[in-house]
Amino acid sequence: MKDKKIIVGITGGIAAYKAAELVRLLVKAGAQVRVAMTANAVRFVTPLTFEALSGHRVIRDMWGQEETTIDHITWGQESDLIIIAPATANIIAKMAHGIADDFLSTMVVAATAKILVCPSMNDRMLINPAVQNNLRILNERNFAVMVPGEGQLACRSEGPGRLPEPQEIVEHAWTLLSPQDLSGQKVLITAGPTIEPIDPVRYISNRSSGRMGFALAKAARRRGASVTLVSGPVSLMPPNGVTFIPVKTADEMKNAVMENRSGCNIVIKAAAVSDYRPKDRAQQKIKKGPDSLTLDLLKNPDILSELGDTKKQSPCVLVGFAAETEDLLANAEAKLKAKNLDMIVANDVSRNDAGFETDTNIVKMIFPDGHVEDSTLMTKDEVADLILDRIKSLK
Ligand code: CTP
């Protein structure tokens, strides 16, 4: 969210306290955040909290606190996004009917920025026909309106009306701020390692953390794609809005990929699949015995090769990864050809700042015409967007 200007408008509901975490997450993501609070919001949380988190003065009313006399006009026109969280029944009604009687509502009327509305209120208030009608008006006018969560509410009743979690609001904001250039595209991504059981307590695996594949899934989703993510065991939360299929072994990954490849425009195999599995899986824990022990291994199916061999039947842009510790370019080029790929992303997994278990990566993108493009060292989120840009140009 670097260089993005976001305004968080906080109104007077108990969930105002969650807006503190929202502001923190937006600032962490690199956005420049300004906060406007209504008079009632200030009764729940002090502006000081938001001033400390955003690094800027909070604006509360039209009279005397604005930095210039026309902030209520310029704020909503110079920002990229306005997030109203929590949005009470009152602000929803005001926005639906163009009422401008304080700083926040006046700014909304004058705004040209996109507006994300995050309703939060008592469940009876939410289902009130007047509130529902006002939400319908906002939806029809191209406001982005999030669906409130369900569960225990602060008023001790159970039902819909909870403010969506701050992380979900941030994810929605990302989507609104991203180009929707993959809209209508179906994307299948694999991530993480596979694990191949030896006995009930041991397995063969590798050091893949799944971060690159998850970053690709998140970026594709933000750019409007419909994403299926097949992942081996990792300690990451599946990105919001992605169909997530957890698997363990290479065989399970192969089945999940083959069942879901149909109709996909883009298939990206970022997973580090175990090449071999134990020939026999012991039913009980193998006991300590002689000084040396030999494991008999069988070759696993090469999922990417099978996708490449059958590309004519299921046409798609097919992208592989090459994890190498030596001869990066030559090894990756050989895999690109052998697996009939449209692009391969090569990374040197022996580096400390790239490959497995890191937040950064540096890659070579290699194409069938011999063209090679080097990335700089970037975060995996940035590498993901770069890879998607190149895939888009192949389509
Ligand atoms: N791959 C796969 N199925 C396998 C092995 C690899 O689909 N059984 C895919 C990976 O997801 C990756 C690409 O093939 O996109 C290359 O994987 P990599 O582990 O770098 O290479 P391998 O083909 O396994 O060859 P080697 O281990 O000899 O380097």
Coordinates of C-alpha atoms and ligand atoms in Angstrom, one line a residue:
M1 CA 0.0 0.0 0.0
K2 CA 3.0 2.2 -0.4
D3 CA 2.0 5.8 -1.4
K4 CA -1.7 5.0 -1.0
K5 CA -3.6 7.7 1.0
I6 CA -6.4 6.2 3.1
I7 CA -8.8 7.9 5.4
V8 CA -10.4 6.0 8.2
G9 CA -13.7 7.4 9.3
I10 CA -14.7 6.2 12.8
T11 CA -18.3 6.6 14.0
G12 CA -19.9 6.1 17.4
G13 CA -20.2 2.3 17.9
I14 CA -18.6 0.0 20.4
A15 CA -16.5 -1.5 17.7
A16 CA -14.6 1.8 17.4
Y17 CA -12.0 0.1 19.5
K18 CA -11.3 -2.3 16.7
A19 CA -10.5 0.6 14.4
A20 CA -7.3 1.1 16.3
E21 CA -6.0 -2.3 15.0
L22 CA -7.3 -1.4 11.5
V23 CA -5.3 1.8 11.5
R24 CA -2.2 -0.1 12.8
L25 CA -2.5 -2.7 10.0
L26 CA -2.9 -0.1 7.3
V27 CA 0.1 1.9 8.5
K28 CA 2.1 -1.4 8.7
A29 CA 1.1 -2.1 5.1
G30 CA 2.7 1.2 4.1
A31 CA -0.4 3.4 3.6
Q32 CA -0.5 7.1 4.7
V33 CA -3.5 7.1 7.0
R34 CA -5.5 10.0 8.3
V35 CA -8.4 9.6 10.7
A36 CA -11.6 11.4 11.1
M37 CA -13.9 10.7 14.1
T38 CA -17.5 11.8 14.8
A39 CA -18.4 13.4 18.1
N40 CA -19.9 10.1 19.2
A41 CA -16.9 8.0 18.2
V42 CA -14.7 10.1 20.6
R43 CA -16.9 8.9 23.5
F44 CA -15.7 5.3 22.8
V45 CA -12.0 5.8 22.0
T46 CA -9.8 8.9 22.4
P47 CA -8.4 10.6 19.4
L48 CA -4.9 10.3 21.0
T49 CA -4.9 6.6 20.2
F50 CA -5.4 7.2 16.5
E51 CA -3.0 10.2 16.5
A52 CA -0.3 7.9 17.9
L53 CA -1.1 5.1 15.5
S54 CA -1.4 7.2 12.3
G55 CA 1.2 9.9 13.2
H56 CA -1.3 12.6 12.3
R57 CA -3.8 14.8 14.0
V58 CA -7.3 13.4 14.1
I59 CA -10.1 15.6 12.7
R60 CA -13.3 15.6 14.8
D61 CA -15.4 18.5 13.7
M62 CA -15.9 21.2 11.1
W63 CA -15.2 24.1 13.3
G64 CA -11.7 25.1 14.2
Q65 CA -9.8 21.8 14.1
E66 CA -9.3 21.5 10.4
E67 CA -5.8 22.1 9.1
T68 CA -7.1 24.2 6.2
T69 CA -10.6 25.6 5.8
I70 CA -11.5 23.2 3.1
D71 CA -10.2 19.8 4.5
H72 CA -13.7 18.5 4.3
I73 CA -13.5 18.9 0.5
T74 CA -9.9 18.0 -0.2
W75 CA -9.5 15.0 2.1
G76 CA -11.9 12.9 0.1
Q77 CA -10.6 14.1 -3.2
E78 CA -6.9 13.7 -2.6
S79 CA -7.1 10.2 -1.0
D80 CA -7.3 6.8 -2.7
L81 CA -9.8 5.2 -0.3
I82 CA -12.1 6.1 2.6
I83 CA -12.9 3.3 5.0
I84 CA -15.9 3.9 7.3
A85 CA -15.3 1.5 10.3
P86 CA -17.4 1.0 12.3
A87 CA -20.3 2.4 10.2
T88 CA -23.3 2.9 12.4
A89 CA -26.9 2.9 11.3
N90 CA -26.7 6.7 11.6
I91 CA -23.8 7.3 9.2
I92 CA -25.2 4.7 6.8
A93 CA -28.5 6.7 6.7
K94 CA -26.6 9.9 6.2
M95 CA -24.5 8.6 3.4
A96 CA -27.5 7.1 1.7
H97 CA -29.4 10.4 1.7
G98 CA -26.6 12.9 1.2
I99 CA -26.8 14.4 4.7
A100 CA -23.7 16.5 5.5
D101 CA -23.9 17.7 9.1
D102 CA -20.4 17.1 10.4
F103 CA -16.9 16.7 9.1
L104 CA -17.1 13.0 8.2
S105 CA -20.5 13.1 6.5
T106 CA -19.6 16.3 4.6
M107 CA -16.3 14.7 3.4
V108 CA -18.2 11.7 2.1
V109 CA -20.6 13.9 0.1
A110 CA -17.7 15.7 -1.5
A111 CA -15.5 12.6 -2.0
T112 CA -14.2 11.3 -5.3
A113 CA -12.3 8.5 -3.6
K114 CA -13.6 4.9 -3.4
I115 CA -15.6 4.3 -0.1
L116 CA -15.5 1.1 1.8
V117 CA -18.4 0.8 4.4
C118 CA -18.0 -1.6 7.3
P119 CA -21.3 -1.8 9.1
S120 CA -21.4 -2.7 12.8
M121 CA -24.5 -2.5 15.0
N122 CA -27.0 -4.5 17.1
D123 CA -28.6 -7.3 15.1
R124 CA -32.1 -5.9 15.4
M125 CA -30.9 -2.5 14.1
L126 CA -29.2 -4.2 11.2
I127 CA -32.3 -6.1 10.0
N128 CA -34.5 -3.0 10.4
P129 CA -36.0 -2.4 6.9
A130 CA -34.8 1.3 6.9
V131 CA -31.2 0.2 7.6
Q132 CA -31.5 -2.5 5.0
N133 CA -32.9 -0.1 2.5
N134 CA -30.1 2.4 3.1
L135 CA -27.5 -0.3 2.7
R136 CA -29.2 -1.2 -0.7
I137 CA -28.9 2.4 -1.7
L138 CA -25.2 2.4 -0.9
N139 CA -24.6 -0.8 -2.8
E140 CA -26.4 0.6 -5.9
R141 CA -24.3 3.7 -5.7
N142 CA -21.0 1.8 -5.9
F143 CA -20.0 2.2 -2.3
A144 CA -18.2 -1.1 -1.3
V145 CA -20.2 -2.5 1.6
M146 CA -18.8 -5.3 3.7
V147 CA -21.1 -7.9 5.1
P148 CA -21.0 -7.7 8.9
G149 CA -19.9 -10.8 10.8
E150 CA -22.2 -13.0 12.9
G151 CA -21.6 -13.9 16.6
Q152 CA -21.9 -12.5 20.0
L153 CA -22.5 -8.7 19.9
A154 CA -21.4 -6.2 22.6
C155 CA -25.1 -5.7 23.6
R156 CA -25.0 -9.4 24.5
S157 CA -27.3 -10.6 21.8
E158 CA -26.2 -13.1 19.2
G159 CA -26.5 -12.5 15.5
P160 CA -25.3 -10.5 12.5
G161 CA -23.8 -7.1 13.1
R162 CA -20.2 -7.6 14.2
L163 CA -17.6 -5.4 12.6
P164 CA -15.6 -7.6 10.1
E165 CA -12.1 -8.4 11.5
P166 CA -9.6 -5.6 10.9
Q167 CA -7.5 -8.0 8.7
E168 CA -10.5 -8.7 6.5
I169 CA -11.1 -5.0 6.1
V170 CA -7.5 -4.5 5.1
E171 CA -7.8 -7.3 2.6
H172 CA -10.9 -5.8 1.1
A173 CA -9.1 -2.4 0.9
W174 CA -6.2 -4.1 -0.9
T175 CA -8.7 -5.4 -3.5
L176 CA -10.2 -2.0 -4.0
L177 CA -6.8 -0.4 -4.4
S178 CA -5.5 -3.1 -6.8
P179 CA -6.0 -3.1 -10.6
Q180 CA -8.7 -5.7 -11.4
D181 CA -6.6 -6.9 -14.3
L182 CA -7.1 -10.6 -13.5
S183 CA -10.9 -10.3 -13.2
G184 CA -12.6 -13.3 -14.8
Q185 CA -9.4 -15.4 -14.7
K186 CA -9.4 -18.8 -12.9
V187 CA -6.1 -19.4 -11.3
L188 CA -4.8 -22.6 -9.7
I189 CA -1.7 -22.3 -7.4
T190 CA 0.2 -25.0 -5.4
A191 CA 2.3 -24.1 -2.4
G192 CA 4.3 -25.5 0.5
P193 CA 6.1 -28.8 0.8
T194 CA 4.5 -32.3 0.6
I195 CA 5.2 -34.8 3.4
E196 CA 5.6 -38.5 2.8
P197 CA 5.0 -40.6 5.9
I198 CA 7.6 -43.2 6.9
D199 CA 5.6 -44.4 9.9
P200 CA 2.9 -42.8 12.2
V201 CA 5.4 -40.3 13.7
R202 CA 8.0 -39.7 10.9
Y203 CA 8.0 -38.3 7.4
I204 CA 10.2 -37.1 4.5
S205 CA 9.7 -33.4 3.6
N206 CA 11.6 -30.2 2.8
R207 CA 12.0 -26.7 4.1
S208 CA 9.4 -25.0 1.9
S209 CA 7.3 -22.6 4.1
G210 CA 4.6 -22.0 1.4
R211 CA 5.1 -18.2 1.6
M212 CA 5.7 -17.7 -2.1
G213 CA 2.7 -19.7 -3.2
F214 CA 0.5 -18.0 -0.6
A215 CA 1.7 -14.5 -1.7
L216 CA 0.8 -15.5 -5.3
A217 CA -2.7 -16.6 -4.3
K218 CA -3.2 -13.4 -2.3
A219 CA -2.0 -11.1 -5.1
A220 CA -4.1 -12.9 -7.8
R221 CA -7.2 -12.7 -5.5
R222 CA -6.6 -9.0 -4.9
R223 CA -6.3 -8.5 -8.7
G224 CA -9.7 -10.0 -9.2
A225 CA -9.0 -13.6 -10.1
S226 CA -10.9 -16.6 -8.7
V227 CA -8.2 -18.5 -7.0
T228 CA -7.8 -22.1 -5.8
L229 CA -4.8 -22.8 -3.6
V230 CA -3.6 -26.4 -3.0
S231 CA -1.1 -26.5 -0.2
G232 CA 1.0 -29.0 1.7
P233 CA 1.2 -28.5 5.5
V234 CA 2.4 -25.0 6.4
S235 CA 1.8 -22.6 9.3
L236 CA 0.2 -19.9 7.3
M237 CA -3.5 -18.7 7.3
P238 CA -5.1 -19.2 3.9
P239 CA -5.7 -15.8 2.2
N240 CA -9.3 -14.4 2.4
G241 CA -11.5 -15.1 -0.6
V242 CA -9.4 -18.1 -1.8
T243 CA -10.7 -21.6 -2.2
F244 CA -8.2 -23.5 0.0
I245 CA -7.5 -27.2 -0.4
P246 CA -5.0 -28.6 2.2
V247 CA -3.1 -31.8 1.2
K248 CA -0.3 -33.8 2.7
T249 CA 1.4 -36.1 0.2
A250 CA 2.4 -35.6 -3.4
D251 CA -0.3 -38.1 -4.5
E252 CA -2.9 -36.0 -2.7
M253 CA -1.6 -32.9 -4.3
K254 CA -1.7 -34.5 -7.7
N255 CA -5.3 -35.5 -7.2
A256 CA -6.3 -32.1 -6.0
V257 CA -4.6 -30.4 -8.9
M258 CA -6.0 -32.7 -11.5
E259 CA -9.6 -32.4 -10.1
N260 CA -9.3 -28.6 -10.1
R261 CA -7.4 -27.8 -13.3
S262 CA -10.3 -27.8 -15.6
G263 CA -11.2 -24.4 -16.9
C264 CA -8.2 -22.7 -15.3
N265 CA -6.5 -20.0 -17.3
I266 CA -3.4 -19.9 -15.2
V267 CA -1.7 -22.8 -13.3
I268 CA 1.3 -21.9 -11.1
K269 CA 3.2 -24.7 -9.3
A270 CA 5.1 -23.1 -6.5
A271 CA 5.0 -26.2 -4.3
A272 CA 8.2 -28.1 -3.4
V273 CA 6.9 -31.6 -4.1
S274 CA 8.9 -34.5 -2.5
D275 CA 10.4 -36.4 -5.4
Y276 CA 10.3 -39.7 -3.5
R277 CA 8.1 -41.4 -0.9
P278 CA 8.9 -44.4 1.3
K279 CA 8.0 -47.6 -0.6
D280 CA 6.3 -49.0 2.5
R281 CA 4.6 -47.0 5.2
A282 CA 5.1 -48.8 8.6
Q283 CA 1.8 -49.1 10.5
Q284 CA 3.6 -48.8 13.8
K285 CA 6.5 -46.6 14.9
I286 CA 9.8 -48.1 13.6
K287 CA 11.9 -49.1 16.6
K288 CA 15.5 -48.3 17.0
G289 CA 17.6 -51.3 15.8
P290 CA 20.9 -51.8 14.0
D291 CA 23.5 -49.0 13.5
S292 CA 22.3 -48.2 10.0
L293 CA 18.9 -48.3 8.4
T294 CA 18.0 -48.2 4.7
L295 CA 14.8 -46.7 3.5
D296 CA 13.4 -48.0 0.2
L297 CA 12.0 -45.0 -1.8
L298 CA 9.6 -44.9 -4.8
K299 CA 9.5 -42.0 -7.2
N300 CA 6.5 -39.7 -6.8
P301 CA 4.5 -38.5 -9.9
D302 CA 5.8 -35.3 -11.4
I303 CA 2.6 -33.3 -11.3
L304 CA 4.0 -30.4 -13.4
S305 CA 5.2 -32.7 -16.1
E306 CA 1.8 -34.3 -16.3
L307 CA 0.2 -30.9 -16.6
G308 CA 2.7 -29.9 -19.3
D309 CA 2.1 -33.2 -21.2
T310 CA -1.6 -32.6 -21.3
K311 CA -1.7 -28.9 -21.9
K312 CA -3.4 -29.4 -25.3
Q313 CA -6.4 -30.9 -23.6
S314 CA -6.5 -28.2 -20.8
P315 CA -5.0 -25.1 -22.3
C316 CA -3.6 -22.6 -19.7
V317 CA -0.6 -20.5 -19.0
L318 CA 1.6 -23.1 -17.1
V319 CA 4.2 -21.8 -14.7
G320 CA 6.7 -23.8 -12.7
F321 CA 9.3 -23.0 -10.1
A322 CA 12.8 -24.2 -10.0
A323 CA 14.5 -24.5 -6.6
E324 CA 18.2 -24.8 -7.2
T325 CA 21.5 -24.7 -5.2
E326 CA 23.8 -24.7 -8.3
D327 CA 23.7 -23.9 -12.0
L328 CA 20.4 -22.0 -11.5
L329 CA 19.9 -20.9 -15.1
A330 CA 20.9 -24.1 -16.9
N331 CA 18.8 -26.3 -14.5
A332 CA 15.8 -24.1 -14.7
E333 CA 16.0 -23.9 -18.5
A334 CA 16.1 -27.7 -18.7
K335 CA 12.9 -27.9 -16.5
L336 CA 11.2 -25.3 -18.6
K337 CA 11.7 -27.4 -21.7
A338 CA 11.2 -30.9 -20.2
K339 CA 7.9 -29.9 -18.5
N340 CA 6.5 -27.9 -21.5
L341 CA 6.1 -24.7 -19.5
D342 CA 5.3 -21.1 -20.5
M343 CA 7.5 -19.7 -17.9
I344 CA 9.7 -20.9 -15.0
V345 CA 10.6 -18.9 -11.9
A346 CA 14.1 -19.9 -10.7
N347 CA 15.4 -19.2 -7.3
D348 CA 18.6 -20.0 -5.6
V349 CA 17.5 -21.7 -2.3
S350 CA 21.0 -21.7 -0.9
R351 CA 20.8 -17.9 -0.3
N352 CA 19.8 -16.6 3.1
D353 CA 17.6 -13.9 1.7
A354 CA 15.8 -15.9 -0.9
G355 CA 14.0 -19.2 -1.4
F356 CA 12.7 -21.2 1.5
E357 CA 11.7 -19.7 4.9
T358 CA 12.4 -16.1 4.0
D359 CA 10.1 -13.1 3.5
T360 CA 12.1 -11.9 0.5
N361 CA 13.1 -13.5 -2.8
I362 CA 15.2 -12.8 -5.8
V363 CA 14.2 -14.7 -9.0
K364 CA 15.0 -15.3 -12.6
M365 CA 11.9 -15.5 -14.9
I366 CA 12.7 -17.6 -17.9
F367 CA 10.6 -17.9 -21.0
P368 CA 10.6 -20.5 -23.9
D369 CA 12.1 -18.0 -26.4
G370 CA 15.2 -17.9 -24.2
H371 CA 14.4 -14.5 -22.7
V372 CA 15.5 -14.2 -19.1
E373 CA 14.5 -11.5 -16.7
D374 CA 16.1 -10.9 -13.3
S375 CA 14.2 -9.4 -10.4
T376 CA 15.8 -7.4 -7.7
L377 CA 15.6 -8.5 -4.1
M378 CA 12.0 -7.9 -3.1
T379 CA 9.4 -9.0 -0.6
K380 CA 7.6 -12.2 -1.7
D381 CA 4.4 -10.0 -2.1
E382 CA 6.2 -7.8 -4.6
V383 CA 7.7 -10.8 -6.4
A384 CA 4.2 -12.3 -6.6
D385 CA 2.9 -9.2 -8.4
L386 CA 5.8 -9.1 -10.7
I387 CA 5.3 -12.8 -11.7
L388 CA 1.6 -12.1 -12.3
D389 CA 2.4 -9.1 -14.5
R390 CA 4.6 -11.3 -16.7
I391 CA 2.0 -14.1 -16.8
K392 CA -0.5 -11.5 -17.9
S393 CA 1.7 -10.4 -20.8
L394 CA 1.9 -14.1 -21.9
K395 CA -1.9 -14.4 -22.3
Ligands
CTP1 N1 7.2 -30.6 -9.4 C1 6.0 -31.3 -9.4 N2 6.0 -32.6 -9.1 C2 7.1 -33.2 -8.6 C3 8.3 -32.5 -8.5 C4 8.3 -31.2 -8.9 O1 5.0 -30.8 -9.8 N3 7.1 -34.5 -8.3 C5 7.1 -29.2 -9.8 C6 7.4 -28.2 -8.7 O2 6.2 -27.8 -8.1 C7 8.1 -27.1 -9.5 C8 8.8 -27.8 -10.6 O3 8.2 -29.0 -10.7 O4 7.2 -26.2 -10.1 C9 10.3 -28.0 -10.3 O5 10.5 -28.6 -9.1 P1 11.9 -28.8 -8.5 O6 11.8 -29.5 -7.2 O7 12.7 -27.6 -8.6 O8 12.5 -29.8 -9.6 P2 12.3 -31.3 -9.9 O9 11.6 -31.4 -11.1 O10 11.8 -32.0 -8.7 O11 13.8 -31.8 -10.2 P3 15.1 -31.8 -9.2 O12 14.6 -32.2 -7.8 O13 15.9 -32.9 -9.8 O14 15.7 -30.5 -9.2

